[in-house]
Amino acid sequence: MDKVSVIERISRGVVRVLGLNPGPFTLQGSNTYLIGYGERRVLVDTGDGNQPGYFGLLRECLGTSRVDRILLTHWHADHIGGVNQLLEMRDIVTTGCTVYKQLVDSDEEPDVAEMLAGARQRGCLRDIADSQEFIVDDMVLRAVFTPGHTPDHVAFTVSGGSDLMLLTGDHILGQGDKIQGTTTVHDLGSYMESLNRVLALRPTALLPGHGPVVSGSGPDGYRSIRVIEEYIKHRMMREQQILDVLASDDKAWRLEEITRAVYKDITDPKIILAAQNNTLLHLKKLLAENRVQQVNVDQEIRWALIRPNI
Ligand SMILES: [Zn+2]
């Protein structure tokens, strides 16, 4: 793991605080963000709740100021696991601290319900509306619904001055110089729509839920825009490869056959399984768009192109 600073000041009113939970699925750990510079701050995401050192970092950043609003990007434990404990910590949050999340049915599932229980019991859990604004000092946070990684995913723009930063949650990850379109996706159709939505915002920096901040510009413009375009291009390329495989033979294809034809170089069984899941996500998107069909052969689902009638 590259050495990363646990606290990073991104602008006058934005500080990144690392959740101290590195791992194979969290890169160098979850990023959380403190927004504002006055006595009342906003915290975006809370880490996983299992790293006592993280709360110490928040205290260090806050000094005498306190968090009075917590915004959550989505239900995954490495983003909301710290809520219950934070609400108990009077040296970090105000007594009236409010927790905002896009509320969905899956919040009732036991794991998620438990992580939101503290906020529910206090009566301080609030729903987020799309485009809802949160004013902090002279900055405006605006909710951008971005389903795809999870159905409840919300990104937030932070505007102030001429910059428009985008807190991306897990919709887009920061990956240093190497750009790869990789985050886990629950629904690829909505994920792609959400990518196009955030691209249209033309953010000048991406503040991801994991990995380094993407900022600055090169000869081809803002790096933030380039990263979003790469994410879109990567997925579109994969989709085209799948369509090409299906077009190469008029038969009904097994999922495994399509995967092997697209990911020719992969031999590791674990990675093949991940590739197969990815292929299935694409096929489901294409199915919803009426571009492929499912064919039942001997009680096994296979896949074929929908060819225009000639
Ligand atoms: Zn996540």
Short mmCIF file of C-alpha atoms and ligand atoms in Angstrom, two decimals:
data_model
loop_
_atom_site.label_atom_id
_atom_site.label_comp_id
_atom_site.label_asym_id
_atom_site.label_seq_id
_atom_site.Cartn_x
_atom_site.Cartn_y
_atom_site.Cartn_z
CA MET A 1 0.00 0.00 0.00
CA ASP A 2 1.27 3.45 -0.84
CA LYS A 3 1.78 5.64 2.13
CA VAL A 4 -1.21 7.93 2.32
CA SER A 5 -1.75 10.75 4.74
CA VAL A 6 -4.59 10.01 7.14
CA ILE A 7 -5.74 13.63 7.11
CA GLU A 8 -5.62 15.68 3.93
CA ARG A 9 -6.80 19.25 3.51
CA ILE A 10 -8.31 19.52 0.05
CA SER A 11 -9.55 23.10 0.23
CA ARG A 12 -10.26 25.66 2.94
CA GLY A 13 -13.53 23.96 3.84
CA VAL A 14 -12.91 20.34 2.83
CA VAL A 15 -10.77 17.85 4.74
CA ARG A 16 -10.42 14.16 3.92
CA VAL A 17 -10.14 11.89 6.97
CA LEU A 18 -9.16 8.29 6.31
CA GLY A 19 -11.37 5.61 7.93
CA LEU A 20 -8.27 3.55 8.86
CA ASN A 21 -9.82 0.36 7.47
CA PRO A 22 -7.54 -0.75 4.61
CA GLY A 23 -8.41 -4.02 2.90
CA PRO A 24 -8.84 -5.78 -0.45
CA PHE A 25 -12.26 -4.18 -1.00
CA THR A 26 -11.60 -0.77 0.50
CA LEU A 27 -8.19 0.07 -1.09
CA GLN A 28 -6.38 2.24 1.49
CA GLY A 29 -9.60 2.42 3.52
CA SER A 30 -12.79 4.45 3.33
CA ASN A 31 -12.47 8.18 2.86
CA THR A 32 -14.71 10.39 4.96
CA TYR A 33 -14.97 14.14 4.46
CA LEU A 34 -15.42 17.01 6.89
CA ILE A 35 -17.04 19.99 5.20
CA GLY A 36 -17.04 23.54 6.55
CA TYR A 37 -14.69 25.69 8.57
CA GLY A 38 -16.98 27.17 11.21
CA GLU A 39 -18.26 25.78 14.49
CA ARG A 40 -20.79 23.47 12.80
CA ARG A 41 -19.47 20.96 10.27
CA VAL A 42 -20.90 18.32 7.97
CA LEU A 43 -19.40 14.82 7.89
CA VAL A 44 -19.85 12.72 4.75
CA ASP A 45 -19.66 8.99 5.58
CA THR A 46 -18.40 7.55 8.84
CA GLY A 47 -15.94 4.69 8.25
CA ASP A 48 -16.79 1.17 9.42
CA GLY A 49 -17.05 1.86 13.17
CA ASN A 50 -14.35 -0.66 14.09
CA GLN A 51 -11.34 1.67 14.12
CA PRO A 52 -11.09 3.69 17.37
CA GLY A 53 -8.20 5.67 15.87
CA TYR A 54 -10.54 7.15 13.29
CA PHE A 55 -12.60 8.95 15.91
CA GLY A 56 -9.37 10.40 17.30
CA LEU A 57 -8.56 11.79 13.84
CA LEU A 58 -11.97 13.47 13.68
CA ARG A 59 -11.41 15.06 17.12
CA GLU A 60 -8.03 16.31 15.95
CA CYS A 61 -9.56 17.96 12.86
CA LEU A 62 -12.55 19.42 14.68
CA GLY A 63 -10.86 21.08 17.66
CA THR A 64 -13.70 22.98 19.36
CA SER A 65 -16.08 22.71 16.40
CA ARG A 66 -18.63 19.89 16.13
CA VAL A 67 -20.41 17.86 13.44
CA ASP A 68 -24.11 18.71 13.33
CA ARG A 69 -25.04 16.82 10.14
CA ILE A 70 -23.86 13.43 8.90
CA LEU A 71 -24.55 12.63 5.23
CA LEU A 72 -24.33 9.01 4.08
CA THR A 73 -23.55 8.01 0.48
CA HIS A 74 -24.96 4.46 0.68
CA TRP A 75 -25.69 1.56 2.99
CA HIS A 76 -22.38 -0.38 2.82
CA ALA A 77 -20.87 -1.00 6.27
CA ASP A 78 -17.56 0.72 5.48
CA HIS A 79 -19.50 3.97 4.98
CA ILE A 80 -22.20 3.89 7.66
CA GLY A 81 -20.73 1.56 10.31
CA GLY A 82 -19.55 4.48 12.46
CA VAL A 83 -22.94 6.21 12.84
CA ASN A 84 -24.08 4.62 16.13
CA GLN A 85 -20.82 5.37 17.93
CA LEU A 86 -20.47 8.88 16.54
CA LEU A 87 -23.91 9.84 17.85
CA GLU A 88 -22.70 8.94 21.36
CA MET A 89 -19.58 11.12 21.12
CA ARG A 90 -20.36 14.61 22.43
CA ASP A 91 -16.79 15.73 21.69
CA ILE A 92 -17.42 15.05 17.98
CA VAL A 93 -21.13 15.64 17.29
CA THR A 94 -23.67 18.16 18.61
CA THR A 95 -26.59 16.91 20.73
CA GLY A 96 -28.95 17.74 17.86
CA CYS A 97 -26.83 16.08 15.18
CA THR A 98 -28.94 14.83 12.24
CA VAL A 99 -28.16 11.86 9.96
CA TYR A 100 -29.20 12.02 6.29
CA LYS A 101 -29.46 9.04 3.96
CA GLN A 102 -31.60 8.19 0.95
CA LEU A 103 -34.01 5.84 2.73
CA VAL A 104 -34.91 2.64 0.86
CA ASP A 105 -36.63 -0.66 1.69
CA SER A 106 -33.31 -2.48 2.13
CA ASP A 107 -32.59 -0.25 5.15
CA GLU A 108 -34.87 -2.68 7.01
CA GLU A 109 -32.49 -5.60 6.43
CA PRO A 110 -31.02 -6.61 9.81
CA ASP A 111 -27.38 -5.57 9.14
CA VAL A 112 -28.33 -2.15 7.82
CA ALA A 113 -31.09 -1.59 10.37
CA GLU A 114 -28.58 -2.23 13.14
CA MET A 115 -26.13 0.32 11.75
CA LEU A 116 -28.91 2.92 11.55
CA ALA A 117 -30.48 1.98 14.90
CA GLY A 118 -28.81 4.74 16.92
CA ALA A 119 -30.09 7.42 14.55
CA ARG A 120 -33.58 5.86 14.45
CA GLN A 121 -33.81 5.67 18.25
CA ARG A 122 -32.85 9.33 18.55
CA GLY A 123 -35.35 10.27 15.86
CA CYS A 124 -32.61 12.03 13.91
CA LEU A 125 -32.56 9.91 10.73
CA ARG A 126 -33.75 11.93 7.73
CA ASP A 127 -34.40 11.01 4.09
CA ILE A 128 -32.49 12.78 1.30
CA ALA A 129 -34.30 14.14 -1.77
CA ASP A 130 -32.55 14.30 -5.13
CA SER A 131 -30.88 17.73 -5.56
CA GLN A 132 -31.47 18.56 -1.88
CA GLU A 133 -29.09 21.28 -0.71
CA PHE A 134 -27.12 21.46 2.49
CA ILE A 135 -25.55 24.83 3.24
CA VAL A 136 -22.32 24.84 5.26
CA ASP A 137 -20.68 28.21 5.85
CA ASP A 138 -20.41 29.66 2.32
CA MET A 139 -20.46 26.29 0.58
CA VAL A 140 -23.38 24.33 -0.85
CA LEU A 141 -23.58 20.54 -0.86
CA ARG A 142 -26.13 19.17 -3.31
CA ALA A 143 -27.36 15.56 -3.40
CA VAL A 144 -26.99 13.78 -6.74
CA PHE A 145 -28.84 10.46 -6.85
CA THR A 146 -26.47 7.99 -8.48
CA PRO A 147 -27.90 4.46 -8.29
CA GLY A 148 -25.88 1.59 -9.73
CA HIS A 149 -23.26 0.62 -7.15
CA THR A 150 -26.23 0.28 -4.79
CA PRO A 151 -29.85 1.39 -5.32
CA ASP A 152 -29.60 4.02 -2.54
CA HIS A 153 -26.35 5.62 -3.69
CA VAL A 154 -26.04 9.40 -3.44
CA ALA A 155 -23.09 11.54 -4.52
CA PHE A 156 -22.76 15.18 -3.43
CA THR A 157 -21.43 18.19 -5.26
CA VAL A 158 -19.60 20.76 -3.17
CA SER A 159 -19.59 24.22 -4.67
CA GLY A 160 -17.88 27.29 -3.40
CA GLY A 161 -15.89 29.70 -5.53
CA SER A 162 -15.27 28.53 -9.09
CA ASP A 163 -14.68 24.84 -8.25
CA LEU A 164 -17.28 22.13 -8.36
CA MET A 165 -16.03 19.14 -6.42
CA LEU A 166 -17.92 15.87 -6.51
CA LEU A 167 -18.01 13.57 -3.51
CA THR A 168 -18.40 10.34 -5.47
CA GLY A 169 -18.94 7.73 -2.72
CA ASP A 170 -18.35 4.36 -4.38
CA HIS A 171 -19.78 5.44 -7.73
CA ILE A 172 -16.26 6.32 -8.93
CA LEU A 173 -13.06 5.37 -7.12
CA GLY A 174 -9.82 7.32 -7.04
CA GLN A 175 -7.00 5.26 -8.48
CA GLY A 176 -4.03 7.50 -8.88
CA ASP A 177 -2.62 7.65 -12.37
CA LYS A 178 -3.95 4.30 -13.44
CA ILE A 179 -7.49 4.73 -14.61
CA GLN A 180 -9.67 1.64 -14.60
CA GLY A 181 -13.42 1.42 -14.60
CA THR A 182 -13.72 -0.77 -11.55
CA THR A 183 -16.22 -0.52 -8.77
CA THR A 184 -18.73 -3.23 -7.93
CA VAL A 185 -22.05 -2.65 -9.61
CA HIS A 186 -25.50 -3.82 -8.65
CA ASP A 187 -27.39 -2.56 -11.72
CA LEU A 188 -25.33 -1.66 -14.77
CA GLY A 189 -28.10 0.18 -16.62
CA SER A 190 -28.63 2.65 -13.77
CA TYR A 191 -24.89 2.77 -13.11
CA MET A 192 -24.22 3.97 -16.68
CA GLU A 193 -27.02 6.53 -16.45
CA SER A 194 -25.51 7.79 -13.20
CA LEU A 195 -22.06 8.08 -14.82
CA ASN A 196 -23.55 10.19 -17.62
CA ARG A 197 -25.36 12.28 -15.04
CA VAL A 198 -22.19 13.13 -13.13
CA LEU A 199 -20.25 13.71 -16.35
CA ALA A 200 -22.81 16.36 -17.32
CA LEU A 201 -22.06 18.20 -14.07
CA ARG A 202 -18.44 18.73 -15.30
CA PRO A 203 -16.88 18.47 -11.82
CA THR A 204 -13.40 19.93 -11.45
CA ALA A 205 -12.35 17.35 -8.84
CA LEU A 206 -13.51 13.91 -7.69
CA LEU A 207 -13.44 13.17 -3.97
CA PRO A 208 -13.98 9.40 -3.90
CA GLY A 209 -15.10 7.08 -1.11
CA HIS A 210 -11.88 5.12 -1.61
CA GLY A 211 -8.52 6.02 -3.12
CA PRO A 212 -6.86 9.35 -3.78
CA VAL A 213 -8.60 12.56 -4.77
CA VAL A 214 -8.67 13.14 -8.54
CA SER A 215 -7.91 16.78 -9.26
CA GLY A 216 -5.89 19.07 -11.50
CA SER A 217 -5.79 19.19 -15.25
CA GLY A 218 -3.63 18.09 -18.14
CA PRO A 219 -3.42 18.91 -21.85
CA ASP A 220 -6.80 17.20 -22.37
CA GLY A 221 -8.61 19.09 -19.63
CA TYR A 222 -9.66 18.27 -16.08
CA ARG A 223 -8.49 14.86 -14.87
CA SER A 224 -11.86 14.43 -13.10
CA ILE A 225 -13.74 14.60 -16.40
CA ARG A 226 -11.24 12.28 -18.07
CA VAL A 227 -11.69 9.66 -15.32
CA ILE A 228 -15.50 9.69 -15.69
CA GLU A 229 -15.15 9.41 -19.48
CA GLU A 230 -12.75 6.47 -19.03
CA TYR A 231 -15.24 4.72 -16.75
CA ILE A 232 -17.92 5.09 -19.42
CA LYS A 233 -15.57 4.06 -22.25
CA HIS A 234 -14.38 0.97 -20.35
CA ARG A 235 -17.92 -0.31 -19.81
CA MET A 236 -19.01 0.50 -23.37
CA MET A 237 -15.99 -1.36 -24.74
CA ARG A 238 -16.92 -4.43 -22.69
CA GLU A 239 -20.50 -4.22 -23.89
CA GLN A 240 -19.36 -4.07 -27.51
CA GLN A 241 -17.10 -7.11 -26.99
CA ILE A 242 -20.07 -9.08 -25.65
CA LEU A 243 -22.25 -8.00 -28.58
CA ASP A 244 -19.47 -9.00 -31.01
CA VAL A 245 -19.22 -12.46 -29.44
CA LEU A 246 -22.98 -12.98 -29.66
CA ALA A 247 -22.95 -11.76 -33.28
CA SER A 248 -20.18 -14.18 -34.24
CA ASP A 249 -22.49 -17.19 -34.09
CA ASP A 250 -26.24 -17.44 -34.46
CA LYS A 251 -26.55 -19.96 -31.61
CA ALA A 252 -27.79 -19.43 -28.05
CA TRP A 253 -24.74 -18.89 -25.87
CA ARG A 254 -24.01 -20.08 -22.36
CA LEU A 255 -22.87 -17.38 -19.94
CA GLU A 256 -19.57 -19.23 -19.43
CA GLU A 257 -18.92 -19.37 -23.18
CA ILE A 258 -19.46 -15.64 -23.61
CA THR A 259 -17.23 -14.90 -20.62
CA ARG A 260 -14.43 -17.10 -21.93
CA ALA A 261 -14.62 -15.50 -25.37
CA VAL A 262 -14.48 -11.97 -23.93
CA TYR A 263 -11.92 -12.49 -21.17
CA LYS A 264 -9.53 -14.67 -23.20
CA ASP A 265 -6.47 -14.17 -21.00
CA ILE A 266 -7.98 -14.96 -17.60
CA THR A 267 -7.24 -18.38 -16.10
CA ASP A 268 -7.57 -17.79 -12.33
CA PRO A 269 -10.92 -19.43 -11.40
CA LYS A 270 -11.75 -16.70 -8.86
CA ILE A 271 -11.23 -13.95 -11.40
CA ILE A 272 -13.19 -15.91 -14.01
CA LEU A 273 -16.11 -15.99 -11.59
CA ALA A 274 -15.89 -12.20 -11.16
CA ALA A 275 -15.67 -11.82 -14.95
CA GLN A 276 -18.74 -14.02 -15.33
CA ASN A 277 -20.68 -11.82 -12.91
CA ASN A 278 -19.63 -8.82 -14.90
CA THR A 279 -20.72 -10.42 -18.17
CA LEU A 280 -24.09 -11.20 -16.58
CA LEU A 281 -24.51 -7.54 -15.52
CA HIS A 282 -23.95 -6.47 -19.11
CA LEU A 283 -26.36 -9.11 -20.43
CA LYS A 284 -29.07 -7.98 -17.99
CA LYS A 285 -28.60 -4.39 -19.13
CA LEU A 286 -28.82 -5.47 -22.80
CA LEU A 287 -31.89 -7.59 -21.96
CA ALA A 288 -33.62 -4.57 -20.40
CA GLU A 289 -32.78 -2.61 -23.57
CA ASN A 290 -34.28 -5.37 -25.77
CA ARG A 291 -30.99 -5.97 -27.51
CA VAL A 292 -30.46 -9.56 -26.34
CA GLN A 293 -32.87 -12.32 -25.41
CA GLN A 294 -32.82 -15.25 -23.03
CA VAL A 295 -33.35 -18.65 -24.60
CA ASN A 296 -34.33 -21.66 -22.52
CA VAL A 297 -32.41 -24.71 -23.74
CA ASP A 298 -32.94 -27.90 -21.71
CA GLN A 299 -33.99 -25.79 -18.70
CA GLU A 300 -30.78 -23.79 -18.93
CA ILE A 301 -30.80 -20.09 -19.68
CA ARG A 302 -28.73 -19.09 -22.69
CA TRP A 303 -28.27 -15.80 -24.46
CA ALA A 304 -28.68 -14.63 -28.04
CA LEU A 305 -28.81 -11.38 -29.96
CA ILE A 306 -32.16 -10.00 -30.99
CA ARG A 307 -31.58 -9.67 -34.72
CA PRO A 308 -33.71 -7.27 -36.71
CA ASN A 309 -36.13 -9.05 -39.07
CA ILE A 310 -34.89 -8.76 -42.60
ZN ZN B 1 -19.91 0.55 -1.35
#
